[in-house]
């Protein structure tokens, strides 16, 4: 194993750890209804579980979004064969954003059904993923510019295809942030649609 492959291997291993922790923390938002709460509200367990639908929605959306980010990060690291200080800093900033996902997820789950707060909660949620999407693009663009950190054998058409596809992320997440001030539901819809879009297989996927 070359020194370069060891270096990128350490970056990917560290990144995988952060993604794993971030995605695991999300499940902590799902709470078990307590018997005393059920009695005080005169509510059955099934009804109490059903009332937690905003938590389930926020969890699934955030989990799948982070999962797809991890898959894309993994695919990019197959093409990136070298690192430098700027790349490590950009990767670190990306991971900082990923590790913060639990907060906007919890915020959305708590306030999306409260009309007086829902739009702010949705804006924070959309804004958080906008920042992550922008950082993801910066990371890739820095590595791919003039094949700066890519494997010399990387097909330029593949790199260009990835660049074009990633451009949609920040644009659409910015739109989810903007529309949040009009409709929290629209923000959630856009985020769910983005999960589906990026989950679909693409012809230029790294292999």
mmCIF file of N, CA and C in Angstrom, residues 2-79:
data_model
loop_
_atom_site.group_PDB
_atom_site.id
_atom_site.type_symbol
_atom_site.label_atom_id
_atom_site.label_comp_id
_atom_site.label_asym_id
_atom_site.label_seq_id
_atom_site.Cartn_x
_atom_site.Cartn_y
_atom_site.Cartn_z
ATOM 1 N N UNK A 2 0.588 2.164 -0.902
ATOM 2 C CA UNK A 2 1.382 3.382 -0.990
ATOM 3 C C UNK A 2 1.022 4.346 0.120
ATOM 4 N N UNK A 3 1.896 5.356 0.321
ATOM 5 C CA UNK A 3 1.625 6.372 1.340
ATOM 6 C C UNK A 3 0.364 7.154 1.002
ATOM 7 N N UNK A 4 0.156 7.400 -0.308
ATOM 8 C CA UNK A 4 -1.033 8.148 -0.712
ATOM 9 C C UNK A 4 -2.294 7.383 -0.366
ATOM 10 N N UNK A 5 -2.320 6.065 -0.634
ATOM 11 C CA UNK A 5 -3.504 5.271 -0.343
ATOM 12 C C UNK A 5 -3.735 5.158 1.155
ATOM 13 N N UNK A 6 -2.635 5.129 1.942
ATOM 14 C CA UNK A 6 -2.778 5.123 3.394
ATOM 15 C C UNK A 6 -3.420 6.425 3.865
ATOM 16 N N UNK A 7 -2.996 7.529 3.255
ATOM 17 C CA UNK A 7 -3.498 8.847 3.647
ATOM 18 C C UNK A 7 -4.992 8.968 3.373
ATOM 19 N N UNK A 8 -5.408 8.622 2.145
ATOM 20 C CA UNK A 8 -6.826 8.688 1.818
ATOM 21 C C UNK A 8 -7.620 7.648 2.597
ATOM 22 N N UNK A 9 -7.007 6.530 2.902
ATOM 23 C CA UNK A 9 -7.668 5.500 3.699
ATOM 24 C C UNK A 9 -7.990 5.996 5.100
ATOM 25 N N UNK A 10 -7.058 6.750 5.689
ATOM 26 C CA UNK A 10 -7.299 7.313 7.021
ATOM 27 C C UNK A 10 -8.408 8.349 6.978
ATOM 28 N N UNK A 11 -8.431 9.156 5.920
ATOM 29 C CA UNK A 11 -9.485 10.173 5.765
ATOM 30 C C UNK A 11 -10.839 9.493 5.669
ATOM 31 N N UNK A 12 -10.925 8.451 4.852
ATOM 32 C CA UNK A 12 -12.207 7.774 4.682
ATOM 33 C C UNK A 12 -12.629 7.056 5.958
ATOM 34 N N UNK A 13 -11.686 6.450 6.654
ATOM 35 C CA UNK A 13 -12.019 5.745 7.898
ATOM 36 C C UNK A 13 -12.547 6.716 8.950
ATOM 37 N N UNK A 14 -11.878 7.859 9.082
ATOM 38 C CA UNK A 14 -12.328 8.873 10.037
ATOM 39 C C UNK A 14 -13.709 9.404 9.649
ATOM 40 N N UNK A 15 -13.879 9.673 8.352
ATOM 41 C CA UNK A 15 -15.167 10.180 7.861
ATOM 42 C C UNK A 15 -16.271 9.162 8.089
ATOM 43 N N UNK A 16 -15.978 7.877 7.835
ATOM 44 C CA UNK A 16 -16.982 6.831 8.055
ATOM 45 C C UNK A 16 -17.431 6.816 9.511
ATOM 46 N N UNK A 17 -16.485 7.030 10.428
ATOM 47 C CA UNK A 17 -16.822 7.041 11.846
ATOM 48 C C UNK A 17 -17.775 8.178 12.183
ATOM 49 N N UNK A 18 -17.510 9.347 11.627
ATOM 50 C CA UNK A 18 -18.375 10.506 11.886
ATOM 51 C C UNK A 18 -19.759 10.274 11.293
ATOM 52 N N UNK A 19 -19.821 9.777 10.071
ATOM 53 C CA UNK A 19 -21.115 9.477 9.455
ATOM 54 C C UNK A 19 -21.881 8.457 10.293
ATOM 55 N N UNK A 20 -21.187 7.428 10.777
ATOM 56 C CA UNK A 20 -21.841 6.377 11.563
ATOM 57 C C UNK A 20 -22.414 6.937 12.861
ATOM 58 N N UNK A 21 -21.650 7.785 13.538
ATOM 59 C CA UNK A 21 -22.134 8.373 14.786
ATOM 60 C C UNK A 21 -23.321 9.294 14.512
ATOM 61 N N UNK A 22 -23.206 10.136 13.489
ATOM 62 C CA UNK A 22 -24.277 11.085 13.155
ATOM 63 C C UNK A 22 -25.576 10.361 12.824
ATOM 64 N N UNK A 23 -25.482 9.283 12.067
ATOM 65 C CA UNK A 23 -26.674 8.570 11.641
ATOM 66 C C UNK A 23 -27.280 7.778 12.793
ATOM 67 N N UNK A 24 -26.438 7.351 13.733
ATOM 68 C CA UNK A 24 -26.929 6.607 14.893
ATOM 69 C C UNK A 24 -27.622 7.526 15.889
ATOM 70 N N UNK A 25 -27.102 8.736 16.050
ATOM 71 C CA UNK A 25 -27.701 9.682 16.993
ATOM 72 C C UNK A 25 -29.141 10.015 16.636
ATOM 73 N N UNK A 26 -29.486 9.939 15.368
ATOM 74 C CA UNK A 26 -30.827 10.314 14.940
ATOM 75 C C UNK A 26 -31.910 9.485 15.605
ATOM 76 N N UNK A 27 -31.607 8.232 15.893
ATOM 77 C CA UNK A 27 -32.633 7.353 16.478
ATOM 78 C C UNK A 27 -32.975 7.772 17.904
ATOM 79 N N UNK A 28 -32.107 8.556 18.546
ATOM 80 C CA UNK A 28 -32.376 8.988 19.914
ATOM 81 C C UNK A 28 -33.590 9.896 20.000
ATOM 82 N N UNK A 29 -33.994 10.475 18.864
ATOM 83 C CA UNK A 29 -35.160 11.353 18.859
ATOM 84 C C UNK A 29 -36.458 10.565 19.024
ATOM 85 N N UNK A 30 -36.437 9.270 18.687
ATOM 86 C CA UNK A 30 -37.636 8.444 18.809
ATOM 87 C C UNK A 30 -37.774 7.994 20.257
ATOM 88 N N UNK A 31 -38.805 8.476 20.911
ATOM 89 C CA UNK A 31 -39.017 8.200 22.329
ATOM 90 C C UNK A 31 -40.123 7.170 22.513
ATOM 91 N N UNK A 32 -39.992 6.392 23.593
ATOM 92 C CA UNK A 32 -41.048 5.451 23.975
ATOM 93 C C UNK A 32 -42.051 6.190 24.852
ATOM 94 N N UNK A 33 -43.341 6.198 24.493
ATOM 95 C CA UNK A 33 -44.348 6.863 25.334
ATOM 96 C C UNK A 33 -44.370 6.259 26.732
ATOM 97 N N UNK A 34 -44.363 7.107 27.744
ATOM 98 C CA UNK A 34 -44.341 6.637 29.126
ATOM 99 C C UNK A 34 -45.747 6.362 29.635
ATOM 100 N N UNK A 35 -45.921 5.331 30.458
ATOM 101 C CA UNK A 35 -47.259 4.996 30.981
ATOM 102 C C UNK A 35 -47.933 6.166 31.695
ATOM 103 N N UNK A 36 -47.171 6.913 32.479
ATOM 104 C CA UNK A 36 -47.765 8.035 33.206
ATOM 105 C C UNK A 36 -48.313 9.090 32.253
ATOM 106 N N UNK A 37 -47.603 9.318 31.132
ATOM 107 C CA UNK A 37 -48.080 10.279 30.136
ATOM 108 C C UNK A 37 -49.364 9.797 29.477
ATOM 109 N N UNK A 38 -49.433 8.499 29.221
ATOM 110 C CA UNK A 38 -50.640 7.946 28.607
ATOM 111 C C UNK A 38 -51.837 8.111 29.533
ATOM 112 N N UNK A 39 -51.597 7.894 30.827
ATOM 113 C CA UNK A 39 -52.691 8.023 31.789
ATOM 114 C C UNK A 39 -53.131 9.475 31.924
ATOM 115 N N UNK A 40 -52.158 10.394 31.970
ATOM 116 C CA UNK A 40 -52.495 11.809 32.149
ATOM 117 C C UNK A 40 -53.247 12.361 30.950
ATOM 118 N N UNK A 41 -52.974 11.825 29.782
ATOM 119 C CA UNK A 41 -53.640 12.292 28.558
ATOM 120 C C UNK A 41 -54.830 11.415 28.179
ATOM 121 N N UNK A 42 -55.070 10.370 28.993
ATOM 122 C CA UNK A 42 -56.154 9.428 28.717
ATOM 123 C C UNK A 42 -56.072 8.924 27.278
ATOM 124 N N UNK A 43 -54.893 8.414 26.952
ATOM 125 C CA UNK A 43 -54.591 8.025 25.572
ATOM 126 C C UNK A 43 -54.046 6.606 25.527
ATOM 127 N N UNK A 44 -54.410 5.873 24.496
ATOM 128 C CA UNK A 44 -53.885 4.535 24.307
ATOM 129 C C UNK A 44 -52.476 4.569 23.731
ATOM 130 N N UNK A 45 -51.772 3.460 23.855
ATOM 131 C CA UNK A 45 -50.399 3.392 23.361
ATOM 132 C C UNK A 45 -50.346 3.564 21.849
ATOM 133 N N UNK A 46 -51.276 2.952 21.142
ATOM 134 C CA UNK A 46 -51.275 3.058 19.680
ATOM 135 C C UNK A 46 -51.479 4.507 19.245
ATOM 136 N N UNK A 47 -52.397 5.199 19.911
ATOM 137 C CA UNK A 47 -52.645 6.603 19.566
ATOM 138 C C UNK A 47 -51.415 7.454 19.856
ATOM 139 N N UNK A 48 -50.735 7.165 20.969
ATOM 140 C CA UNK A 48 -49.535 7.921 21.333
ATOM 141 C C UNK A 48 -48.421 7.694 20.316
ATOM 142 N N UNK A 49 -48.296 6.454 19.872
ATOM 143 C CA UNK A 49 -47.290 6.160 18.843
ATOM 144 C C UNK A 49 -47.627 6.874 17.538
ATOM 145 N N UNK A 50 -48.908 6.915 17.201
ATOM 146 C CA UNK A 50 -49.326 7.597 15.989
ATOM 147 C C UNK A 50 -49.071 9.093 16.039
ATOM 148 N N UNK A 51 -49.192 9.683 17.226
ATOM 149 C CA UNK A 51 -48.961 11.122 17.377
ATOM 150 C C UNK A 51 -47.505 11.507 17.147
ATOM 151 N N UNK A 52 -46.629 10.521 17.172
ATOM 152 C CA UNK A 52 -45.208 10.804 16.983
ATOM 153 C C UNK A 52 -44.798 10.801 15.508
ATOM 154 N N UNK A 53 -45.757 10.873 14.588
ATOM 155 C CA UNK A 53 -45.428 10.786 13.154
ATOM 156 C C UNK A 53 -44.424 11.848 12.711
ATOM 157 N N UNK A 54 -44.448 13.080 13.268
ATOM 158 C CA UNK A 54 -43.423 14.044 12.827
ATOM 159 C C UNK A 54 -42.006 13.578 13.155
ATOM 160 N N UNK A 55 -41.874 12.874 14.274
ATOM 161 C CA UNK A 55 -40.561 12.353 14.658
ATOM 162 C C UNK A 55 -40.111 11.286 13.663
ATOM 163 N N UNK A 56 -41.035 10.396 13.294
ATOM 164 C CA UNK A 56 -40.699 9.343 12.330
ATOM 165 C C UNK A 56 -40.309 9.951 10.984
ATOM 166 N N UNK A 57 -41.071 10.958 10.549
ATOM 167 C CA UNK A 57 -40.803 11.594 9.259
ATOM 168 C C UNK A 57 -39.431 12.273 9.247
ATOM 169 N N UNK A 58 -39.150 13.026 10.302
ATOM 170 C CA UNK A 58 -37.858 13.714 10.384
ATOM 171 C C UNK A 58 -36.715 12.702 10.450
ATOM 172 N N UNK A 59 -36.919 11.629 11.211
ATOM 173 C CA UNK A 59 -35.886 10.594 11.346
ATOM 174 C C UNK A 59 -35.574 9.931 10.008
ATOM 175 N N UNK A 60 -36.620 9.489 9.319
ATOM 176 C CA UNK A 60 -36.420 8.787 8.050
ATOM 177 C C UNK A 60 -35.760 9.705 7.018
ATOM 178 N N UNK A 61 -36.249 10.955 6.937
ATOM 179 C CA UNK A 61 -35.693 11.895 5.962
ATOM 180 C C UNK A 61 -34.220 12.168 6.236
ATOM 181 N N UNK A 62 -33.893 12.449 7.506
ATOM 182 C CA UNK A 62 -32.500 12.753 7.850
ATOM 183 C C UNK A 62 -31.609 11.523 7.720
ATOM 184 N N UNK A 63 -32.118 10.364 8.157
ATOM 185 C CA UNK A 63 -31.327 9.131 8.070
ATOM 186 C C UNK A 63 -30.957 8.838 6.620
ATOM 187 N N UNK A 64 -31.950 8.885 5.735
ATOM 188 C CA UNK A 64 -31.688 8.571 4.336
ATOM 189 C C UNK A 64 -30.785 9.618 3.691
ATOM 190 N N UNK A 65 -30.951 10.883 4.085
ATOM 191 C CA UNK A 65 -30.096 11.935 3.532
ATOM 192 C C UNK A 65 -28.643 11.715 3.927
ATOM 193 N N UNK A 66 -28.403 11.419 5.206
ATOM 194 C CA UNK A 66 -27.035 11.167 5.664
ATOM 195 C C UNK A 66 -26.490 9.894 5.028
ATOM 196 N N UNK A 67 -27.334 8.881 4.895
ATOM 197 C CA UNK A 67 -26.903 7.636 4.258
ATOM 198 C C UNK A 67 -26.426 7.885 2.826
ATOM 199 N N UNK A 68 -27.208 8.671 2.068
ATOM 200 C CA UNK A 68 -26.835 8.966 0.684
ATOM 201 C C UNK A 68 -25.568 9.812 0.638
ATOM 202 N N UNK A 69 -25.428 10.748 1.582
ATOM 203 C CA UNK A 69 -24.191 11.526 1.650
ATOM 204 C C UNK A 69 -22.996 10.606 1.880
ATOM 205 N N UNK A 70 -23.168 9.630 2.759
ATOM 206 C CA UNK A 70 -22.073 8.695 3.030
ATOM 207 C C UNK A 70 -21.734 7.888 1.772
ATOM 208 N N UNK A 71 -22.774 7.427 1.062
ATOM 209 C CA UNK A 71 -22.536 6.664 -0.165
ATOM 210 C C UNK A 71 -21.778 7.508 -1.184
ATOM 211 N N UNK A 72 -22.215 8.769 -1.352
ATOM 212 C CA UNK A 72 -21.540 9.653 -2.303
ATOM 213 C C UNK A 72 -20.108 9.951 -1.871
ATOM 214 N N UNK A 73 -19.913 10.161 -0.572
ATOM 215 C CA UNK A 73 -18.559 10.404 -0.059
ATOM 216 C C UNK A 73 -17.679 9.186 -0.327
ATOM 217 N N UNK A 74 -18.234 8.007 -0.094
ATOM 218 C CA UNK A 74 -17.497 6.763 -0.347
ATOM 219 C C UNK A 74 -17.111 6.644 -1.817
ATOM 220 N N UNK A 75 -18.056 6.968 -2.708
ATOM 221 C CA UNK A 75 -17.767 6.888 -4.144
ATOM 222 C C UNK A 75 -16.714 7.909 -4.571
ATOM 223 N N UNK A 76 -16.772 9.098 -3.995
ATOM 224 C CA UNK A 76 -15.771 10.110 -4.327
ATOM 225 C C UNK A 76 -14.384 9.686 -3.872
ATOM 226 N N UNK A 77 -14.306 9.065 -2.713
ATOM 227 C CA UNK A 77 -13.000 8.651 -2.193
ATOM 228 C C UNK A 77 -12.383 7.530 -3.021
ATOM 229 N N UNK A 78 -13.197 6.865 -3.841
ATOM 230 C CA UNK A 78 -12.634 5.901 -4.781
ATOM 231 C C UNK A 78 -11.853 6.606 -5.879
ATOM 232 N N UNK A 79 -12.259 7.843 -6.190
ATOM 233 C CA UNK A 79 -11.608 8.601 -7.253
ATOM 234 C C UNK A 79 -10.486 9.487 -6.725
#
